[in-house]
XYZ file of C-alpha atoms in Angstrom:
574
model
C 144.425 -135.309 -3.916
C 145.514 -131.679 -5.059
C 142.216 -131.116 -6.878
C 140.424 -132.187 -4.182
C 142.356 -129.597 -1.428
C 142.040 -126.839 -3.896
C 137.982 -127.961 -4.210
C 137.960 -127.860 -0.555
C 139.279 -124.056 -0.519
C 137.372 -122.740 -3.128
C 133.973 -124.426 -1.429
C 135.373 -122.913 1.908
C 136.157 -119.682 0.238
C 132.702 -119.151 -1.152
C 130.866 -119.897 2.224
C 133.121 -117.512 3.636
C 132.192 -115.203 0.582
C 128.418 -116.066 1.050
C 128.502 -115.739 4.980
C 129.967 -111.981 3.937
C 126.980 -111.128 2.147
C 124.469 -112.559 4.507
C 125.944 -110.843 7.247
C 126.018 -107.339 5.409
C 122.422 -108.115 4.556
C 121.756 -108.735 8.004
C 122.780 -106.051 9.258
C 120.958 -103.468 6.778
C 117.478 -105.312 7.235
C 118.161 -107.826 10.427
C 114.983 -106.116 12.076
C 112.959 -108.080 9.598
C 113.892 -111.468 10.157
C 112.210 -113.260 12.585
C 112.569 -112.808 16.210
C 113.269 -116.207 17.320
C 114.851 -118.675 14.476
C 115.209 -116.599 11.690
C 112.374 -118.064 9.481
C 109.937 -116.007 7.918
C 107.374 -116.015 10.411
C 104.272 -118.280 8.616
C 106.819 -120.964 8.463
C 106.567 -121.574 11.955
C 103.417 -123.512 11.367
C 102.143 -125.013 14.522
C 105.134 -124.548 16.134
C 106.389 -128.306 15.519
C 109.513 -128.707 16.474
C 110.648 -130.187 13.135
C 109.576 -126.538 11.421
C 111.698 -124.128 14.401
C 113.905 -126.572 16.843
C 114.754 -123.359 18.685
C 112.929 -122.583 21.121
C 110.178 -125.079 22.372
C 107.029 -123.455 22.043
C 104.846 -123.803 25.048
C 101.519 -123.773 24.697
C 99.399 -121.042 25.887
C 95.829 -121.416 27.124
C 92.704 -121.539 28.869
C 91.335 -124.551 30.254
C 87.855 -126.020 30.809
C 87.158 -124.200 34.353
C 87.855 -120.911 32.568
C 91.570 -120.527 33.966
C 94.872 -119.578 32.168
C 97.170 -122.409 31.860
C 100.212 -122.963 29.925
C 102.417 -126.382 29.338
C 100.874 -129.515 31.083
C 98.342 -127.501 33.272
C 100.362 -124.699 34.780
C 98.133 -121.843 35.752
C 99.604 -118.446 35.294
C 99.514 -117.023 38.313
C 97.457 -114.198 39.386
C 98.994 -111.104 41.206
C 96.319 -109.502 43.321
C 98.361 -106.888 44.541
C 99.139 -105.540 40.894
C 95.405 -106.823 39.637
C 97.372 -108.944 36.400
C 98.197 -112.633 35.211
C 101.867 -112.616 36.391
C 103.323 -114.845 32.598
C 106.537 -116.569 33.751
C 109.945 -116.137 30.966
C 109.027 -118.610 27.543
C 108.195 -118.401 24.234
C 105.062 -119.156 24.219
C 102.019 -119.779 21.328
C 98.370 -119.249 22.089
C 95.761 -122.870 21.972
C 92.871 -121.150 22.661
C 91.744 -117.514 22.869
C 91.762 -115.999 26.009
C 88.932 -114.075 27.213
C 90.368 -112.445 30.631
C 88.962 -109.847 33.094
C 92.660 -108.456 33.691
C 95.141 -108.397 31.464
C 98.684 -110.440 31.499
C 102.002 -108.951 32.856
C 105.285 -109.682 31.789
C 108.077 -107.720 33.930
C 111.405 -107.942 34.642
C 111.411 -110.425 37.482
C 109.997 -112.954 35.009
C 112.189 -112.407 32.450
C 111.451 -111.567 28.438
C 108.541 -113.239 26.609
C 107.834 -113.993 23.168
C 104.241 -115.318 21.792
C 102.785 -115.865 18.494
C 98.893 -115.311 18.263
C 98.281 -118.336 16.356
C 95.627 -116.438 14.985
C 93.940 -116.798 18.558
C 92.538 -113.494 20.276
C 93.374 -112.118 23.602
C 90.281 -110.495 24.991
C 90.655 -107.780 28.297
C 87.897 -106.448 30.367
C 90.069 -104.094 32.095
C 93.179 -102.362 32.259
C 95.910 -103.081 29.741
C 95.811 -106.058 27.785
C 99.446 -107.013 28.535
C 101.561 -104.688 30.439
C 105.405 -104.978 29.703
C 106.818 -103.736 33.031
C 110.560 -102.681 33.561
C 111.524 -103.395 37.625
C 114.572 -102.163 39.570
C 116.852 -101.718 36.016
C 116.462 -104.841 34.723
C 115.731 -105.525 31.126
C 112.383 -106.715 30.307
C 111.661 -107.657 26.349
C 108.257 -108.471 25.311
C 107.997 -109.927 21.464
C 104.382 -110.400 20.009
C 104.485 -112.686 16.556
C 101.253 -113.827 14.743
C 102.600 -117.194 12.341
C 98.564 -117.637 11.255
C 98.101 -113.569 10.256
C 94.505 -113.098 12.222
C 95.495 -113.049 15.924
C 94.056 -110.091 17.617
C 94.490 -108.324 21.010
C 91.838 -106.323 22.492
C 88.874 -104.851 24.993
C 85.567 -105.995 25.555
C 85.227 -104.041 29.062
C 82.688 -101.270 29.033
C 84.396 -98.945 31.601
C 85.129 -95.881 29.023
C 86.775 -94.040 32.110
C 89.393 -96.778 32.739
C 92.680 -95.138 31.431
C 94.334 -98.402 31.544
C 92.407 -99.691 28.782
C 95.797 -99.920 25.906
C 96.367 -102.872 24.200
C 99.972 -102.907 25.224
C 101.273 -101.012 28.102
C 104.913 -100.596 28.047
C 106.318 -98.901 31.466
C 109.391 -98.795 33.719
C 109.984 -98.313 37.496
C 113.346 -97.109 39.045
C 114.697 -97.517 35.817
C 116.653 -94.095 36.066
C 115.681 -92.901 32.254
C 116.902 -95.760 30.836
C 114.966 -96.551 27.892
C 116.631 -100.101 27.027
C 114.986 -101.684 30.196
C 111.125 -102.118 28.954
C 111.099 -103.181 25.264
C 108.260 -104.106 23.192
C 108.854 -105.594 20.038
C 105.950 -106.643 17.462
C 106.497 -108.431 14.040
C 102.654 -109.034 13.393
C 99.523 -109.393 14.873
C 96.634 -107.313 15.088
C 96.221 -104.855 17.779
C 92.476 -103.695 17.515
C 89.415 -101.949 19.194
C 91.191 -100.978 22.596
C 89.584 -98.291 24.664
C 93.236 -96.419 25.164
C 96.026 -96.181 22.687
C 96.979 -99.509 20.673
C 100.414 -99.315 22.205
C 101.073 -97.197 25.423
C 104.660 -96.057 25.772
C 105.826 -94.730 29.122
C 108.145 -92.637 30.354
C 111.729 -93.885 28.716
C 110.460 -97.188 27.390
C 110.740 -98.587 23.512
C 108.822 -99.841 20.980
C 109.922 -100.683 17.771
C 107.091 -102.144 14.543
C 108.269 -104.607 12.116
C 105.044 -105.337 10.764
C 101.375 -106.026 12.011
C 98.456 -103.787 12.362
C 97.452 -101.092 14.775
C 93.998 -100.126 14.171
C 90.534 -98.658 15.857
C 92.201 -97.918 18.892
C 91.563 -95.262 21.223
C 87.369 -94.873 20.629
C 85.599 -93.720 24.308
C 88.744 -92.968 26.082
C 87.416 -89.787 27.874
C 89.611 -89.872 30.911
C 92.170 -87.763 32.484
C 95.035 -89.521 31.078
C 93.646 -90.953 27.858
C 92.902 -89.085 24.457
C 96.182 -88.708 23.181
C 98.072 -91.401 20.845
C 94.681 -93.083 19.238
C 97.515 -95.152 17.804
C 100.700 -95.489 19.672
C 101.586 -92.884 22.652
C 105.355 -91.829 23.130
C 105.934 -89.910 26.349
C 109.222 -88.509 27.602
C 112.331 -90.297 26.978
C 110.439 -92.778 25.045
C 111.309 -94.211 21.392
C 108.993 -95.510 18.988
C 110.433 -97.085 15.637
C 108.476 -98.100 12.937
C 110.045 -100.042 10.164
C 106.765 -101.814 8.642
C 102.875 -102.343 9.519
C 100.148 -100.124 9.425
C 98.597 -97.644 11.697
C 95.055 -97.125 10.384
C 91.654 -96.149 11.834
C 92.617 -94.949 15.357
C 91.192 -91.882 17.171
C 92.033 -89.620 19.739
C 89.888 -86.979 21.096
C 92.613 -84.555 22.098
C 95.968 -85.185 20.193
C 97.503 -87.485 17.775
C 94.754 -90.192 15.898
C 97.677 -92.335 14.439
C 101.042 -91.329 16.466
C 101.439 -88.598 19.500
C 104.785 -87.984 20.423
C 104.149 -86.465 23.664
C 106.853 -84.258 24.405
C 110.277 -82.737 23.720
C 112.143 -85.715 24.489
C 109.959 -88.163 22.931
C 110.824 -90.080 19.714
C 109.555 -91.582 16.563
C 111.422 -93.149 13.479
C 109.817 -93.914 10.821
C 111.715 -96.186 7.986
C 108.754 -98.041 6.552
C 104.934 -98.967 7.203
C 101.742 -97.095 6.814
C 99.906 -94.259 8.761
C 96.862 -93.593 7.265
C 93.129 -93.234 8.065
C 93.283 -91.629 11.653
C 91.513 -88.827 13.342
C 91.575 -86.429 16.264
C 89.573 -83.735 17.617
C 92.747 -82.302 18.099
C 96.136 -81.516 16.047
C 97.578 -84.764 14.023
C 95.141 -86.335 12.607
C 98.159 -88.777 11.155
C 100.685 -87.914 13.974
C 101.308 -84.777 16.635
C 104.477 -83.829 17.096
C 104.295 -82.311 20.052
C 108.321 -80.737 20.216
C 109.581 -84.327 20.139
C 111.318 -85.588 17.520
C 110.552 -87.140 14.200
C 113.245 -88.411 11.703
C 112.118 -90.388 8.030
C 113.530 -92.219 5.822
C 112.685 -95.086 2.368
C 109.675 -95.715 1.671
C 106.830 -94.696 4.166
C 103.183 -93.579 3.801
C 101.600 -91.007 5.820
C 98.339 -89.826 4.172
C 94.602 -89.523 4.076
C 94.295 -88.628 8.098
C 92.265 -86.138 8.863
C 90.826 -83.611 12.202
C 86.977 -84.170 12.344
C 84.746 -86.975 13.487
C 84.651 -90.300 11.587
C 81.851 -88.996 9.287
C 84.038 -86.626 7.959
C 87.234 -87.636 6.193
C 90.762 -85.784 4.707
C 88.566 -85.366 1.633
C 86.799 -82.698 3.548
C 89.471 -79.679 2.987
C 90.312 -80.833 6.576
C 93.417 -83.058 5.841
C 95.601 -83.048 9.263
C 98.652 -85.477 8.348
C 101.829 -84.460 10.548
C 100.990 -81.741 13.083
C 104.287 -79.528 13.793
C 103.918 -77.292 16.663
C 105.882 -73.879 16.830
C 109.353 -74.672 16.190
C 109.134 -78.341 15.715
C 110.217 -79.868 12.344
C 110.863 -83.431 10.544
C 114.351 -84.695 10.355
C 114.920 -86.610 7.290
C 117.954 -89.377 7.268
C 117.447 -90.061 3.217
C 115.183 -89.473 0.288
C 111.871 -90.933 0.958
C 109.899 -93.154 -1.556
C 106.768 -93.046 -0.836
C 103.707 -91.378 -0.666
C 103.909 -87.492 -0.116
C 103.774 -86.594 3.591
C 100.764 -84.318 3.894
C 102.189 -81.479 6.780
C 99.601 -79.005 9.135
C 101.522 -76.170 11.134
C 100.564 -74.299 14.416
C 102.192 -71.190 12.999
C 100.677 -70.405 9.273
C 102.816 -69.438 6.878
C 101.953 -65.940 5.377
C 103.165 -63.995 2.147
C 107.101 -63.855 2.341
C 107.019 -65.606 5.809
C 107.492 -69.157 5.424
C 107.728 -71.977 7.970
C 110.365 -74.152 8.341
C 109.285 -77.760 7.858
C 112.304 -80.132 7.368
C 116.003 -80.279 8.173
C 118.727 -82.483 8.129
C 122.372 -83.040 7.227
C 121.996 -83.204 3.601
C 118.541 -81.612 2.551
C 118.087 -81.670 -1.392
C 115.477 -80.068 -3.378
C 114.375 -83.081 -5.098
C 113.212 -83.696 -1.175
C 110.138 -81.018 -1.507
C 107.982 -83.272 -3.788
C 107.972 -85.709 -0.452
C 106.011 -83.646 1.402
C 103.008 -81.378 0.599
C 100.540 -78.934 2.544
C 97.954 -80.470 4.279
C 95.753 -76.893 3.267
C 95.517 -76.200 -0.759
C 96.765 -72.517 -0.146
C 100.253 -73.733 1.210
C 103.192 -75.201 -1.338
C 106.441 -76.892 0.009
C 109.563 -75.061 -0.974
C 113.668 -75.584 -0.723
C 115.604 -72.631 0.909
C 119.077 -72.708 -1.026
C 120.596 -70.577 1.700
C 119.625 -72.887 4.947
C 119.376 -76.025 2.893
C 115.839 -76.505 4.498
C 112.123 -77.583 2.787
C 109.829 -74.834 3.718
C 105.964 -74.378 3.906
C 105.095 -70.738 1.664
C 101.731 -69.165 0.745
C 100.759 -69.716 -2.566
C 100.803 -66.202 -4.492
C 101.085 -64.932 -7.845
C 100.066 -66.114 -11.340
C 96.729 -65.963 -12.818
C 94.220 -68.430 -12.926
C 92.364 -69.623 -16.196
C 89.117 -70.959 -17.825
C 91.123 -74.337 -17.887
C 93.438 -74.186 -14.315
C 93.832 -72.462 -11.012
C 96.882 -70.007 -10.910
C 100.611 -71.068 -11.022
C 102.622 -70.353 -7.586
C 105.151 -68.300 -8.253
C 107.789 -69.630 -5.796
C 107.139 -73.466 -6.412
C 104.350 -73.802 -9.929
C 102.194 -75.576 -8.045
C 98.553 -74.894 -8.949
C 96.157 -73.213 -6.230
C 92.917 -71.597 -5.884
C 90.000 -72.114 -8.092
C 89.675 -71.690 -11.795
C 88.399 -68.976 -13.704
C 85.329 -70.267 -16.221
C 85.009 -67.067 -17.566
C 88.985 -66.402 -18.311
C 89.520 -67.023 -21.916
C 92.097 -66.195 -23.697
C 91.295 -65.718 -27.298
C 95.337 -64.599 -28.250
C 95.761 -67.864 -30.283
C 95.273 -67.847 -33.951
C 92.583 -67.504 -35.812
C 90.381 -70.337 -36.635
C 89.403 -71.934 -39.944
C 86.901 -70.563 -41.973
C 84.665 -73.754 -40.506
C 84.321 -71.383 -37.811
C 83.548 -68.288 -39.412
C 80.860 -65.783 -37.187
C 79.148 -64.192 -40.231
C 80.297 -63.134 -43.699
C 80.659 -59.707 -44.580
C 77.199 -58.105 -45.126
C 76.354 -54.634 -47.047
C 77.304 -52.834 -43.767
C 79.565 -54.754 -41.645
C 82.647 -56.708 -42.511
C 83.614 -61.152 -41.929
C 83.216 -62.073 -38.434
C 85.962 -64.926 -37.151
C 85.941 -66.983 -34.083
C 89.325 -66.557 -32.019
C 89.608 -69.940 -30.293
C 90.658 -70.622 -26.336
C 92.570 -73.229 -25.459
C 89.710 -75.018 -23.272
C 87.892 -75.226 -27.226
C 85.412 -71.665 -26.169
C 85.049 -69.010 -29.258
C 85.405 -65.467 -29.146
C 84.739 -63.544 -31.649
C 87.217 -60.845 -33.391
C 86.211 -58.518 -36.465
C 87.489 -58.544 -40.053
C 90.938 -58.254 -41.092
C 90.865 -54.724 -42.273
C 93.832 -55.840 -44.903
C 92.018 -58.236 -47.239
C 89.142 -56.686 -49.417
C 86.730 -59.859 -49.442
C 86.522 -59.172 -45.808
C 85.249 -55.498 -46.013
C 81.328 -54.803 -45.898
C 79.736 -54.928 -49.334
C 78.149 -51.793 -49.499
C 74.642 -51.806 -51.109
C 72.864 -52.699 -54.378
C 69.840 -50.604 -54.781
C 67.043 -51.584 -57.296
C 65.953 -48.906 -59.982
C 62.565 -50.179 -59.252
C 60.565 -48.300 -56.862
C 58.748 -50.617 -53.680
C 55.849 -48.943 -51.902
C 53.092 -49.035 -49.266
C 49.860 -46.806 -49.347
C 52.041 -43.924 -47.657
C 55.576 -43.428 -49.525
C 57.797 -45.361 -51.552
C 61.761 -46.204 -51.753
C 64.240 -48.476 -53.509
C 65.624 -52.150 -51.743
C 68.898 -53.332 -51.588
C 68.970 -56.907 -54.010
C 71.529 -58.420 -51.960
C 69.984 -61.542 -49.830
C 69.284 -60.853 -46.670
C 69.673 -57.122 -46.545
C 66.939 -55.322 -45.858
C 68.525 -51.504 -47.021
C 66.390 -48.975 -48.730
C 67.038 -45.946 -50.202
C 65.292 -42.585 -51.385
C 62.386 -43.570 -48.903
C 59.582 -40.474 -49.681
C 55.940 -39.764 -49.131
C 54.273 -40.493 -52.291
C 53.909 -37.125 -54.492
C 50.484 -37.664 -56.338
C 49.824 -36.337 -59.656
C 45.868 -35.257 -60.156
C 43.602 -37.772 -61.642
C 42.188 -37.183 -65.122
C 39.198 -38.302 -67.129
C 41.283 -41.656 -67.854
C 43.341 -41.907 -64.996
C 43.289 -41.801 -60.698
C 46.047 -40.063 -58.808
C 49.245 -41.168 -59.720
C 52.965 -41.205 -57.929
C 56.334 -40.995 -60.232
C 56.658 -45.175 -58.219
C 53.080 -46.092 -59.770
C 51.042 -46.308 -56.858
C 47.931 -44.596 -57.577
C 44.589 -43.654 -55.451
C 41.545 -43.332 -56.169
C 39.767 -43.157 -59.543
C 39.610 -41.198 -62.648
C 37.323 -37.913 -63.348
C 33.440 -38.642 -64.401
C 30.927 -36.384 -66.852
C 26.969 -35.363 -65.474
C 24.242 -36.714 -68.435
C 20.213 -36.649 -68.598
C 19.290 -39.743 -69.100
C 15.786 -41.078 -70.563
C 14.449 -44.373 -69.813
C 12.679 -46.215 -72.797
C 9.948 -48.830 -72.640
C 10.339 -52.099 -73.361
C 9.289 -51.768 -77.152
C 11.978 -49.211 -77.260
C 14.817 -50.965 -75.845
C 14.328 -54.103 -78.476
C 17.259 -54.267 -80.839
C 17.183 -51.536 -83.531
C 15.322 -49.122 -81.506
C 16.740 -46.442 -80.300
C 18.763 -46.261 -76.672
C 17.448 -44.816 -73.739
C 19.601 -41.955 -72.875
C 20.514 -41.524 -76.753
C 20.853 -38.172 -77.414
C 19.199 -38.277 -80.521
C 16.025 -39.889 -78.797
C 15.902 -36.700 -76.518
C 15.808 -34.326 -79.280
C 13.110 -35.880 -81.259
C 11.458 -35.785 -77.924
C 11.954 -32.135 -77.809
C 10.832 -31.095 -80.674
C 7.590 -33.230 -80.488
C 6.677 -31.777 -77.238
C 7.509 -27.975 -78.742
C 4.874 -28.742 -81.540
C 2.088 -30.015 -79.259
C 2.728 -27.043 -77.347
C 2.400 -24.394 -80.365
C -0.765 -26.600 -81.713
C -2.535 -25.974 -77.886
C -2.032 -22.738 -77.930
C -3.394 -21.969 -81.868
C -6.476 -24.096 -80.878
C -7.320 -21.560 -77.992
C -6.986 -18.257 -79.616
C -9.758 -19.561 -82.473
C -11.948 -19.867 -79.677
């Protein structure tokens, strides 16, 4: 019996112990359970009450004329005077989708309303597609669930001008600023393709994100009232508190694509979720912080939003993450974890003027690599002295052939490269990469290497006599043209000469032409002047004597002498 008391208190003692824990986890993440029993939300199922007891679901519907029932056949009734489906207090779960001309109300006369999508659709022609209306300072609570992950609220109307085109509508009358009458709370579901904001936050009302989507809201909202808030819109007094989801895609033609907190007494925490992909004409392409306030904390993700149309993108050079107007900064609770918050400022930080960005109790340096400039030519910085994370113009530091210049207050990189930047200070190369090798006239050539693999060249090392020129080798033979003469250099590839002259020509002779001390010559040698006789045929025959013989000529001579003497004899006898 003993060991069965003391099982008792040690099984006790552990609930108790278990409980404890529960409890302390509970309290840390209890805005992430689910609204009504607790479960995770897809284990709802069809709402069965063997899957969640508590509450009954009732169903929610339209019927075969076209009208909005819910239960056994209970039509919601309309409100003419306020233009809305007046939805009674209940937890409700959608049977059908709903394809309405107004939208549904759910105010404080009522009394609070959850419903799960079901992965249905609420469709609205005009104005908001539920309004969650505080009355006379009583609390209203509206909770939106999706168990099946594809239930969607949003507009088919055409009316761009209607400014009461939001997906939810969250407002208060004779509430007296206090914000805990009109709450909207969302744990999933898909809030999509509205002509206003995706969630409309009046003047001290609350909204706080769990999970879901908020996305392509806010497209054609030209009027007077609209174009701020794409996303979610957070006027005075109001508080918007995001602890998971995503806002993505929104627009808004004047301020804010993903988040506009409208004014100096507007707020918007941000422990967890997504804001990324939004645009505006205006400031905050992610979210405009317009004076309110913005605290952070964990791990969020504010990045690729952008200013420009939706052809453009934050890949443009026109990021536009968090807007901060003069004097308005980020309040951060605890390190962040995610993605680096991109920031945009009205006033620009110039060169030793920076712009205060972030404060907070506790502000550590590590906390600068959590946010960065939106524009390339801004770096996030900590100030020691104020214990603050400023935004400083990058300055100093040179850039290279392989990177832009190094900030001097924070090392990031900025600018553009320099291609033509080398530096050549590093060692020099192996001989693999040798320029030229010493020649008669110049010395070795290296290549000096850069670090992005170009070569520059640098001369010999003065210091080692292989690397000197060669000086030249001159021939002893001569070389020559028609017009002077020289020696060559016999090294290969020189082409040096030395001694280069005009030729100095020595007369020709009977054996010899002109001649130069190189061997060229010019011309021919010297020639004699003869009388020459030409013999007949008989007379050239072998053994006869040569025309042009000399002793051919004589006889010749001599025969013609005697013929003469004999003539002249013969006359004087006559």
């Amino acid at each position: 019996m003993n060991h069965k008391k003391l099982l008792l208190t040690l099984t006790l003692c552990l609930c108790a112990l278990l409980c404890t824990v529960v409890t302390a986890s509970a309290s840390e993440v209890q805005e992430h359970s689910h609204p009504v029993c607790g479960k995770t939300h897809t284990d709802i199922g069809d709402h069965t009450e063997d899957k969640c007891s508590t509450p009954t679901w009732t169903k929610l519907y339209m019927d075969g004329d076209g009208k909005l029932c819910y239960g056994e056949g209970q039509q919601v009734t309309y409100d003419s005077a306020f233009d809305y489906y007046r939805l009674p207090a209940g937890t409700y779960y959608l049977g059908t989708d709903l394809t309405l001309n107004r939208g549904i109300q759910i105010d404080s006369n009522g009394g609070d309303v959850t419903l799960c999508l079901n992965g249905k659709m609420i469709s609205c022609g005009t104005g908001a597609a539920i309004q969650v209306k505080g009355v006379n300072n009583k609390n209203i609570t509206f909770t939106l669930c999706d168990c099946e992950g594809s239930g969607v609220i949003t507009h088919t109307g055409s009316d761009e001008n209607d400014k009461g085109g939001n997906g939810v509508d969250v407002a208060n009358s004779n509430n007296g600023g206090n914000n805990e009458v009109a709450k909207f709370i969302m744990y999933n579901g898909h809030i999509t393709k509205n002509k206003g904001s995706g969630v409309y936050l009046n003047d001290s009302t609350s909204f706080t994100m769990y999970g879901g989507r908020i996305t392509q809201n806010g497209y054609n909202n030209t009027s007077l009232f609209g174009g701020y808030g794409g996303g979610v819109y957070v006027a005075s007094e109001a508080f918007f508190t995001m602890y998971g989801g995503n806002i993505t895609g929104n627009y808004a033609n004047k301020n804010g694509g993903g988040v506009h907190v409208g004014s100096e007494t507007a707020n918007f925490t941000m422990y967890g979720g997504s804001i990324t992909g939004n645009h505006t004409a205006g400031s905050g392409g992610g979210v405009n912080v317009n004076a309110g306030t913005m605290i952070v904390r964990g791990d969020i993700n504010i990045s690729g939003n952008w200013k420009g149309d939706a052809q453009s993108s934050a890949s443009n050079n026109n990021a536009n993450n968090v807007y901060l107007p003069a004097n308005s900064t980020i309040t951060i609770e605890k390190a962040l974890t995610g993605e680096p918050i991109g920031i945009t400022t009205a006033n620009a930080p110039t060169a030793g003027n920076p712009v205060t960005i972030v404060t907070g109790n506790s502000i550590k340096e590590a906390y600068k690599d959590s946010f960065q400039a939106d524009n390339a030519a801004y770096g996030v910085s900590y100030n020691s002295t104020d214990k603050v994370l400023q935004l400083h113009k990058h300055s100093g530091g040179t850039a290279t052939c392989m990177a832009e210049a190094s900030c001097e207050t924070c090392g990031q990189r900025y600018g553009n490269r320099n291609p033509n930047n080398h530096d050549y200070s590093q060692t020099r190369m192996t001989p693999t990469y040798k320029a030229s090798d010493a020649t008669c006239t110049t010395p070795v050539t290296y290549y000096y290497s850069c670090v992005c693999g170009a070569k520059g060249t640098n001369t010999f090392d003065s210091t080692k006599e292989d690397e000197q020129a060669k000086g030249h080798a001159f021939a002893a033979a001569w070389e020559h043209n028609d017009d002077k003469h020289w020696h060559k250099c016999t090294r290969d590839g020189c082409t040096g000469i030395d001694a280069e002259a005009a030729h100095e020509w020595q007369p020709a002779t009977y054996t010899a032409p002109k001649t130069c001390v190189c061997g060229a010559t010019q011309g021919e040698p010297l020639t004699r002047s003869y009388y020459y006789y030409a013999p007949s045929a008989a007379e050239n025959k072998k053994d006869s004597p040569k025309t042009a013989d000399p002793g051919v000529l004589l006889y010749a001579g001599l025969a013609l002498a005697s013929l003469t003497g004999l003539a002249c004899t013969a006359k004087k006898r006559h």
